[in-house]
PDB file of C-alpha atoms in Angstrom:
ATOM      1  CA  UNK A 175      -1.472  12.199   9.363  1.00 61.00           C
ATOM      2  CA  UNK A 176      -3.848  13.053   6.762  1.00 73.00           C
ATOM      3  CA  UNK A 177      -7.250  10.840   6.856  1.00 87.00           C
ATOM      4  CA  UNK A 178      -7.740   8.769   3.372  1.00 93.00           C
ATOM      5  CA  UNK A 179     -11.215   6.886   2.929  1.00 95.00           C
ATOM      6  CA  UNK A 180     -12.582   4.606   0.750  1.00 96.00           C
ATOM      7  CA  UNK A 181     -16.298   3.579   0.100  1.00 96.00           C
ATOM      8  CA  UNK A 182     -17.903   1.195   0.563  1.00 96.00           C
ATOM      9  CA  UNK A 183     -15.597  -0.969   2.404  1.00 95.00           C
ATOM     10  CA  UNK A 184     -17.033  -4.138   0.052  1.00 95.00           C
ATOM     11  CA  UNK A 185     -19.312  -4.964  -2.814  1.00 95.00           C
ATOM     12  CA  UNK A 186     -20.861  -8.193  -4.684  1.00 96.00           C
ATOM     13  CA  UNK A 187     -21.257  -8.114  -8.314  1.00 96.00           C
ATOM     14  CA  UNK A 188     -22.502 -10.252 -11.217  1.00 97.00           C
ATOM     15  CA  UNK A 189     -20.118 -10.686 -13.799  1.00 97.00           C
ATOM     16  CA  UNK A 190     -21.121  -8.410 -16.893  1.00 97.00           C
ATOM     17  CA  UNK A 191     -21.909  -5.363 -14.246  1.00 97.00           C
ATOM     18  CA  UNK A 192     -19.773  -2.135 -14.065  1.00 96.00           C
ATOM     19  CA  UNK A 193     -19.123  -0.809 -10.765  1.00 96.00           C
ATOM     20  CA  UNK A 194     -17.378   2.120  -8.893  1.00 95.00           C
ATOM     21  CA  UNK A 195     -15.984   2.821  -5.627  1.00 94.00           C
ATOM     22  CA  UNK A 196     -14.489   6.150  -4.238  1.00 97.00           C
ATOM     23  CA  UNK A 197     -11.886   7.684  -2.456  1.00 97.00           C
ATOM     24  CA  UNK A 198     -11.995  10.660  -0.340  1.00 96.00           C
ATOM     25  CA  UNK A 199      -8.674  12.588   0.905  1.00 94.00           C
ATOM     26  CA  UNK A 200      -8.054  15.679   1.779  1.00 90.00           C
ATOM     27  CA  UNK A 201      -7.687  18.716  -0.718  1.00 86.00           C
ATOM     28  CA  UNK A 202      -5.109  20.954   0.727  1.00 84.00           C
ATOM     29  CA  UNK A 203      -1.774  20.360  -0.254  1.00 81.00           C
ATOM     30  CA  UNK A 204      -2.239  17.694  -2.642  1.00 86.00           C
ATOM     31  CA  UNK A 205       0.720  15.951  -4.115  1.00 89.00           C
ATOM     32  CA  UNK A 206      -0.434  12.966  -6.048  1.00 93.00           C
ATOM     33  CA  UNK A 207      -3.259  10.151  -5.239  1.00 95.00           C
ATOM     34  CA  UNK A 208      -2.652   6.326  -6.339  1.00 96.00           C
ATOM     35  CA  UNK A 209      -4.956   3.146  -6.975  1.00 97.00           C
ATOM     36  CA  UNK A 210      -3.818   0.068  -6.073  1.00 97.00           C
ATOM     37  CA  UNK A 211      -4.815  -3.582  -7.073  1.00 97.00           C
ATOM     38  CA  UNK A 212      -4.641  -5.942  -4.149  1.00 95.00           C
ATOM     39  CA  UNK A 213      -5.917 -10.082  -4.919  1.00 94.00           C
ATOM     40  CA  UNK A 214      -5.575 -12.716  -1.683  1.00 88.00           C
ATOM     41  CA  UNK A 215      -2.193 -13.849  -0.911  1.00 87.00           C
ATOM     42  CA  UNK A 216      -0.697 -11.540  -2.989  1.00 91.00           C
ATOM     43  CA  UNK A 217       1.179  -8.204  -2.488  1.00 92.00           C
ATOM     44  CA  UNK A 218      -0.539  -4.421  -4.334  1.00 94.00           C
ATOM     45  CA  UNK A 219      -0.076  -3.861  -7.250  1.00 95.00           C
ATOM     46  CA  UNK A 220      -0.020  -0.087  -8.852  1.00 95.00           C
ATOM     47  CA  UNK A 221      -3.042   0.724 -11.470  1.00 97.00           C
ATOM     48  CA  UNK A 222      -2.926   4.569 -11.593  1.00 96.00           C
ATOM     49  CA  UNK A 223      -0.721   7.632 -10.418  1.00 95.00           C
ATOM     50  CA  UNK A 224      -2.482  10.512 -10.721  1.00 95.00           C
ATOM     51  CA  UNK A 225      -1.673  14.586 -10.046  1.00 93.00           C
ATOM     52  CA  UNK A 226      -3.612  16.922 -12.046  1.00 92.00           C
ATOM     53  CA  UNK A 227      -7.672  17.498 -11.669  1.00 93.00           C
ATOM     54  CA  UNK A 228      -9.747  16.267 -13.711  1.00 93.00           C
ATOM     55  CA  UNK A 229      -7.149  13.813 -15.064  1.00 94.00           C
ATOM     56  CA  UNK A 230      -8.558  10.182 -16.151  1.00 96.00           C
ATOM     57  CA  UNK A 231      -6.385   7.237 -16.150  1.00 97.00           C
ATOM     58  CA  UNK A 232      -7.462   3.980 -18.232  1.00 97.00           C
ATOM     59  CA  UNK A 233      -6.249   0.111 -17.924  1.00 95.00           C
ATOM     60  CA  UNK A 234      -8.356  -2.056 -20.333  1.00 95.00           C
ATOM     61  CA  UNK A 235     -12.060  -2.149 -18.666  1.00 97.00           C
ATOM     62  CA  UNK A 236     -10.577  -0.015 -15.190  1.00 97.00           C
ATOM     63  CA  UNK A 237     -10.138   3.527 -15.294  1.00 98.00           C
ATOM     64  CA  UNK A 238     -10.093   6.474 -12.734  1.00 98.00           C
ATOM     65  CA  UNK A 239     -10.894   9.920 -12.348  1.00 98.00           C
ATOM     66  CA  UNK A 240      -9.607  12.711 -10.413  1.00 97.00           C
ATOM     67  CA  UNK A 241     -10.791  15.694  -8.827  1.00 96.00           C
ATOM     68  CA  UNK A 242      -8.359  18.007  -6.408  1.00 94.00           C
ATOM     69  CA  UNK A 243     -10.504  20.455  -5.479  1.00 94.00           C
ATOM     70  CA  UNK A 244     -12.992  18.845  -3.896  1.00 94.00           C
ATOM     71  CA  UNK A 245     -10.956  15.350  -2.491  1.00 94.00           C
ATOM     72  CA  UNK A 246     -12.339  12.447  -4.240  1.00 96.00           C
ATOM     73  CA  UNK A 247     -11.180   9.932  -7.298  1.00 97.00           C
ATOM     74  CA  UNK A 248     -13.113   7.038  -8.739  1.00 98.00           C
ATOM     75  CA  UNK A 249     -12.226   3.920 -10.063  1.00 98.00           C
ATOM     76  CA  UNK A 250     -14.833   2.431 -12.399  1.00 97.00           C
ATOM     77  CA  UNK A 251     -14.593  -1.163 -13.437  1.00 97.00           C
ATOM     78  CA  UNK A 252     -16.462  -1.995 -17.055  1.00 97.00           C
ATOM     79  CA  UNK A 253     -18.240  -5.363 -17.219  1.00 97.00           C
ATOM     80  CA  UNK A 254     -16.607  -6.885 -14.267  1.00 97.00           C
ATOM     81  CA  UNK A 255     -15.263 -10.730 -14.613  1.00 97.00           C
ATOM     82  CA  UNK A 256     -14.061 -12.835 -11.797  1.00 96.00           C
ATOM     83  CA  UNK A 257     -10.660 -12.133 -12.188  1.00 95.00           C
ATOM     84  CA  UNK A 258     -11.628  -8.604 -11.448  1.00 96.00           C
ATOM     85  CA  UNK A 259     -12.297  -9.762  -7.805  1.00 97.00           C
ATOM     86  CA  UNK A 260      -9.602  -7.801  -5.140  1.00 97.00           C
ATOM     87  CA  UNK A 261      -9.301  -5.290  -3.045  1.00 95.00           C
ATOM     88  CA  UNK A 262      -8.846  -1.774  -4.409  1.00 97.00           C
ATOM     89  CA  UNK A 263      -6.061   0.354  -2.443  1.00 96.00           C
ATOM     90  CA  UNK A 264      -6.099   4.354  -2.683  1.00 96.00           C
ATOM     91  CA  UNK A 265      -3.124   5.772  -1.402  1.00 95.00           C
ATOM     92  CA  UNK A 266      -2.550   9.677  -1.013  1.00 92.00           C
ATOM     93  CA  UNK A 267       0.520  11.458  -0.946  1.00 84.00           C
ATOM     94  CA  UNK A 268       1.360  13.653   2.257  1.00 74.00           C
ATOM     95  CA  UNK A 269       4.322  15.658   2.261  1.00 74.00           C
ATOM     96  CA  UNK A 270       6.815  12.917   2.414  1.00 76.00           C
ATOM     97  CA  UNK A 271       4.740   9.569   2.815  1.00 80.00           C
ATOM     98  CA  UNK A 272       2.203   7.664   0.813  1.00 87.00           C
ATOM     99  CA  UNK A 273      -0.959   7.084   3.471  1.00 89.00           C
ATOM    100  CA  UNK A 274      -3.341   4.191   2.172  1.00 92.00           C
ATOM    101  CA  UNK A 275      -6.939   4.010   3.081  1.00 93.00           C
ATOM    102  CA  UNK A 276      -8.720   1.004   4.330  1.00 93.00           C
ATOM    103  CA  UNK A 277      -9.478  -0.624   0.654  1.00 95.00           C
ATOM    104  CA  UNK A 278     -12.501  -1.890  -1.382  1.00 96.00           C
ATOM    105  CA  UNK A 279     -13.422  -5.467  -1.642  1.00 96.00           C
ATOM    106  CA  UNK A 280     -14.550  -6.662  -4.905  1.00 97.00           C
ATOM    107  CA  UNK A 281     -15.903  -9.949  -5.414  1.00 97.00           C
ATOM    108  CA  UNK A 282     -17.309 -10.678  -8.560  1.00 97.00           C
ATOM    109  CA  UNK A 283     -19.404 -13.606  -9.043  1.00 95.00           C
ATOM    110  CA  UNK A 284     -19.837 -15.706 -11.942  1.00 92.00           C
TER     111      UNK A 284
ATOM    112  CA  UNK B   9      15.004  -8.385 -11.471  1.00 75.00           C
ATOM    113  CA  UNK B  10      13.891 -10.220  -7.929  1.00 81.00           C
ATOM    114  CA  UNK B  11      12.051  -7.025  -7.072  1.00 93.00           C
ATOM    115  CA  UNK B  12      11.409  -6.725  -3.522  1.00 96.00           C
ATOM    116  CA  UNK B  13      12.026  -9.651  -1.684  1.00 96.00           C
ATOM    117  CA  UNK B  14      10.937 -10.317   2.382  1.00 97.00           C
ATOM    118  CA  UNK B  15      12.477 -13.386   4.444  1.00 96.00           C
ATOM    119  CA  UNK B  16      10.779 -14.887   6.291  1.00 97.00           C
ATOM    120  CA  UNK B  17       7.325 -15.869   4.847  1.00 96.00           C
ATOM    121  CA  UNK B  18       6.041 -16.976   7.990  1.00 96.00           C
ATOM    122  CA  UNK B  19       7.249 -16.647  11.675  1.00 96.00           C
ATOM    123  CA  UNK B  20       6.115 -17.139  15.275  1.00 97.00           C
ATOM    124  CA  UNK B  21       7.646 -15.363  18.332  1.00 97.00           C
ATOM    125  CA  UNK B  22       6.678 -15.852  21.647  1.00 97.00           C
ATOM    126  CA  UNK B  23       5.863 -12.468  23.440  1.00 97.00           C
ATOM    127  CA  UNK B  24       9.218 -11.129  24.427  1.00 97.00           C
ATOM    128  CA  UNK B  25      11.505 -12.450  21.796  1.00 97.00           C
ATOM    129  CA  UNK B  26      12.690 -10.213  19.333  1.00 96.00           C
ATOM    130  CA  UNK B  27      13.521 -10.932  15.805  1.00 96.00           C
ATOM    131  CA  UNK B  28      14.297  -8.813  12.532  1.00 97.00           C
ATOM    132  CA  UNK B  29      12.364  -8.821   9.342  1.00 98.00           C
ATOM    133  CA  UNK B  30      14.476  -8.416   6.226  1.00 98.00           C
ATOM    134  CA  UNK B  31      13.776  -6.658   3.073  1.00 98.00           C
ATOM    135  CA  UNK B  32      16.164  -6.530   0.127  1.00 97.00           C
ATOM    136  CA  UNK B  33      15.348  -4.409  -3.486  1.00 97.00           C
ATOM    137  CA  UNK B  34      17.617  -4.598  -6.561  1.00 95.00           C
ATOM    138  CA  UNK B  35      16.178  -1.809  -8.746  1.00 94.00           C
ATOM    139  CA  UNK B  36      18.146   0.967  -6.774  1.00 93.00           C
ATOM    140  CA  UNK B  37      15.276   2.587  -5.340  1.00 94.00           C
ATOM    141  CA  UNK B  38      16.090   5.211  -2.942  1.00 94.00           C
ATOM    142  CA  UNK B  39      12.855   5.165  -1.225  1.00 93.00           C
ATOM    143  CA  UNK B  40      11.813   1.991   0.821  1.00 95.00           C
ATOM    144  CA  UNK B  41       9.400   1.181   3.509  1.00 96.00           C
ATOM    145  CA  UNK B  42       7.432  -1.119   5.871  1.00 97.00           C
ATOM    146  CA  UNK B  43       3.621  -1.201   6.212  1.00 96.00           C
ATOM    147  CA  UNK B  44       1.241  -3.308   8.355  1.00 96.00           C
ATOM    148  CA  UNK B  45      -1.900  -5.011   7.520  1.00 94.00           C
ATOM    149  CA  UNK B  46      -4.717  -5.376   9.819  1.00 92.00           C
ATOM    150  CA  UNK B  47      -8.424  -6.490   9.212  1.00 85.00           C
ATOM    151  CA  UNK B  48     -10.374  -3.856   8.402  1.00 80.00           C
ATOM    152  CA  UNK B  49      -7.040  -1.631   8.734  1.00 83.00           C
ATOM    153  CA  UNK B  50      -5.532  -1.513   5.410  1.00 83.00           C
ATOM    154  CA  UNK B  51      -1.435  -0.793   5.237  1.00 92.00           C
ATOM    155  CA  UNK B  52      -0.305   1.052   7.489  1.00 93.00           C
ATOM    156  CA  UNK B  53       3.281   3.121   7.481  1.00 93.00           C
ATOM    157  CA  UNK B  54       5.567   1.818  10.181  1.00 96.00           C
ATOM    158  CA  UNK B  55       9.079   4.012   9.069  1.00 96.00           C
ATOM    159  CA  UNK B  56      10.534   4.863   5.945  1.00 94.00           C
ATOM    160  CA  UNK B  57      13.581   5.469   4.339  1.00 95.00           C
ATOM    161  CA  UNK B  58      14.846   8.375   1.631  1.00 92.00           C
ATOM    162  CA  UNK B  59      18.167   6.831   1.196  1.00 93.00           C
ATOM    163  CA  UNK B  60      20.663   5.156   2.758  1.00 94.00           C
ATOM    164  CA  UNK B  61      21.373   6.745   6.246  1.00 95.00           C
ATOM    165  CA  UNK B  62      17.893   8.241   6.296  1.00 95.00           C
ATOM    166  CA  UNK B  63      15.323   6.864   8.162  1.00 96.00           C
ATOM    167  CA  UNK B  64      11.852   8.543   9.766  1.00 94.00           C
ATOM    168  CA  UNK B  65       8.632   7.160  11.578  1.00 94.00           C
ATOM    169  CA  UNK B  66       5.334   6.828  10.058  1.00 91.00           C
ATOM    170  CA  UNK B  67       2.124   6.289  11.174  1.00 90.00           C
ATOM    171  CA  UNK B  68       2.635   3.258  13.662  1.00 94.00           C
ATOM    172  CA  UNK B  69       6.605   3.107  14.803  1.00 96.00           C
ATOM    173  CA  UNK B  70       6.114   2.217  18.029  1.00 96.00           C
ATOM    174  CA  UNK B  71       7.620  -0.879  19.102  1.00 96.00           C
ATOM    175  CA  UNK B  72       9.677  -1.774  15.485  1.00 97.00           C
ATOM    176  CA  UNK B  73      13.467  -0.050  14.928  1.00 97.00           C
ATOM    177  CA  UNK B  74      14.650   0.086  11.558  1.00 97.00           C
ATOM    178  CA  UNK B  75      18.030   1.130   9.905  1.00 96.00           C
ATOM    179  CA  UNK B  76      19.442   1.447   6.343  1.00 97.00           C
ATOM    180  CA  UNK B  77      22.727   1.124   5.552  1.00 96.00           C
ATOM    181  CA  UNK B  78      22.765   0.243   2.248  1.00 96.00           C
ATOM    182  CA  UNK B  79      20.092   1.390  -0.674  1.00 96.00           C
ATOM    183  CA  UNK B  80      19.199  -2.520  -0.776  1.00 96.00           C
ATOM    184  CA  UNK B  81      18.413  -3.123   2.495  1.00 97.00           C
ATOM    185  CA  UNK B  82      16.067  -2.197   4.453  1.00 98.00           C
ATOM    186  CA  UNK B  83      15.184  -4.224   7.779  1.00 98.00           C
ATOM    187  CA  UNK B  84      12.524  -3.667  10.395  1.00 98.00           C
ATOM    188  CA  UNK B  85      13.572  -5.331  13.927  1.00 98.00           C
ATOM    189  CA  UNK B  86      11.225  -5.886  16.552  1.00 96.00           C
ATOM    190  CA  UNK B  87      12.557  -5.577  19.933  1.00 92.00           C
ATOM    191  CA  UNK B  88      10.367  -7.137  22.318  1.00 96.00           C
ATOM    192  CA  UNK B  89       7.196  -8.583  20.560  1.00 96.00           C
ATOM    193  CA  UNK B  90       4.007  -8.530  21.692  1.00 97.00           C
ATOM    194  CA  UNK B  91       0.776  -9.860  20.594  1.00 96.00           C
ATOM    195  CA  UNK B  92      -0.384  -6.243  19.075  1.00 96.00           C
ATOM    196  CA  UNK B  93       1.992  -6.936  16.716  1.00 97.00           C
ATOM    197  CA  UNK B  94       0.745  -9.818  15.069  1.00 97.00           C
ATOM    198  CA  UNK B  95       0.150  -8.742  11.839  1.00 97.00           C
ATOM    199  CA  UNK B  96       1.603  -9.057   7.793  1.00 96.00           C
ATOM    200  CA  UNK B  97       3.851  -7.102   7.150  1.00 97.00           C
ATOM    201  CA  UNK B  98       4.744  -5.280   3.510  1.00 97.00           C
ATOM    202  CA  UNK B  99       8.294  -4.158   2.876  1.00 97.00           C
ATOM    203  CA  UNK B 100       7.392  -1.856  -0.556  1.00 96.00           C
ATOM    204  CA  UNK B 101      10.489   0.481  -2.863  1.00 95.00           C
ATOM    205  CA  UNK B 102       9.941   2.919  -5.112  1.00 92.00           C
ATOM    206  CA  UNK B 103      12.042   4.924  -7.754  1.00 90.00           C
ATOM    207  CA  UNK B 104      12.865   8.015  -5.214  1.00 81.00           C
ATOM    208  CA  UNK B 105      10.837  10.246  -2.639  1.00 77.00           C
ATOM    209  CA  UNK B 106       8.572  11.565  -5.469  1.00 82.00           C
ATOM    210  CA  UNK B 107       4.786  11.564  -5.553  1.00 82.00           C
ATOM    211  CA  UNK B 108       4.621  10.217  -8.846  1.00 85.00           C
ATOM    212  CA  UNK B 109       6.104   7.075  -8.693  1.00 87.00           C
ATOM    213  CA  UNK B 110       4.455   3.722  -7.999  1.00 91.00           C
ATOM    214  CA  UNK B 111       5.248   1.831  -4.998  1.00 93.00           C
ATOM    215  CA  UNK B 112       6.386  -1.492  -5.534  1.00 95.00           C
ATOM    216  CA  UNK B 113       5.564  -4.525  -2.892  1.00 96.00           C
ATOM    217  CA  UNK B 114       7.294  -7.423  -1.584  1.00 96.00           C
ATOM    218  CA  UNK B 115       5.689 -10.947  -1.025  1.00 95.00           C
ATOM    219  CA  UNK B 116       4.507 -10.258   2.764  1.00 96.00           C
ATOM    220  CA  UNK B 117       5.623 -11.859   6.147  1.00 97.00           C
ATOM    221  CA  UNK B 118       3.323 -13.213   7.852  1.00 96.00           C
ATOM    222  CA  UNK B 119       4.081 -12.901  11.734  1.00 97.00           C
ATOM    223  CA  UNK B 120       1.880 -14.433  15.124  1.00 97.00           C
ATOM    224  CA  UNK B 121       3.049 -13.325  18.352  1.00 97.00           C
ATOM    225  CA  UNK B 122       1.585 -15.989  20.887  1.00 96.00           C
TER     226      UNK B 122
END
């Protein structure tokens, strides 16, 4: 089972800040890599699918990057607002099965 | 559409008892399967399913049976609980086994073993 991380595990911003958070998987066989929004007491919800390097996904102020080659993808959030608050789900396709990593915790704060 | 839907919301089993958690999709998705969350743990893949008549393990089967009969349903049965499995557990579809397409989730059960 391939290993999928995510740092850091949880951050505190100011409303108005941008902010980024990263997921590492592995490179070899790489199928595709998704971001995942994830507020309390609710279920994930998909932001991005993404399959080719260097592609860059955008949703309003969140958008993501890709790079294959070396195993990582960003998500960057412009001016952040307290709705932005959740965790953030990468997920990373192996073969057959989409493996998650342990998620980023956003709280924004007013 | 209902989406994915999970019954129950909430339960709580006694260690020993077995029960089965149910997960229904209407948007003919071939591929369906059942995660658990755990502090600090983030979803993790129980089994999954293809298609009807297809089923395979995933990260953490151990202890949980599932079958799929039908492309709607997909239930995960628990045959002897114990308190390592209290947990919330995510029932999630998606178009077909394809890396491209976006999972979709169910509301959650939430489930305490005592």
């Amino acid at each position: 089972i391939l290993n999928v991380e995510q740092s850091p595990q949880s951050l505190h911003v100011q409303e108005g800040d941008s902010t980024n958070f990263t997921c590492s998987f592995p490179s070899s066989n790489f199928y595709a890599l998704h971001w995942y929004r994830w507020e309390t007491a609710k279920s994930p919800e998909a932001l991005f699918v993404m399959t080719l390097n260097g592609d860059e996904k955008k949703k309003g102020r969140i958008s993501a990057t890709l790079n294959t080659k070396e195993g990582y993808s960003y998500l960057y959030i412009k001016g952040s607002q307290p709705e932005d608050s959740a965790t953030y789900l990468c997920a990373c396709y192996n073969t057959d099965k989409l493996i998650f990593g342990t998620g980023t915790r956003l709280q924004v704060f007013p | 559409n209902a989406g994915v839907t999970q019954t129950p919301k909430f339960q709580v089993l006694k260690t020993g008892q077995s029960m089965t958690l149910q997960c229904a999709q209407d948007m003919n998705h071939e591929y369906m399967s059942w995660y658990r969350q755990d502090p600090g743990m983030g979803l993790r893949l129980i089994h999954y399913s293809v298609g009807a008549g297809i089923t395979d393990q995933g990260e953490v089967p151990n202890g949980y049976n599932v079958s799929r009969s039908t492309t709607e349903d997909f239930p995960l049965r628990l045959l002897s609980a114990a308190p390592s499995q209290t947990s919330v557990y995510f029932c999630a579809s998606n178009k077909r086994q394809n890396p491209i397409h976006e999972q979709y989730f169910g509301p959650g059960t939430r489930l305490t073993v005592t």
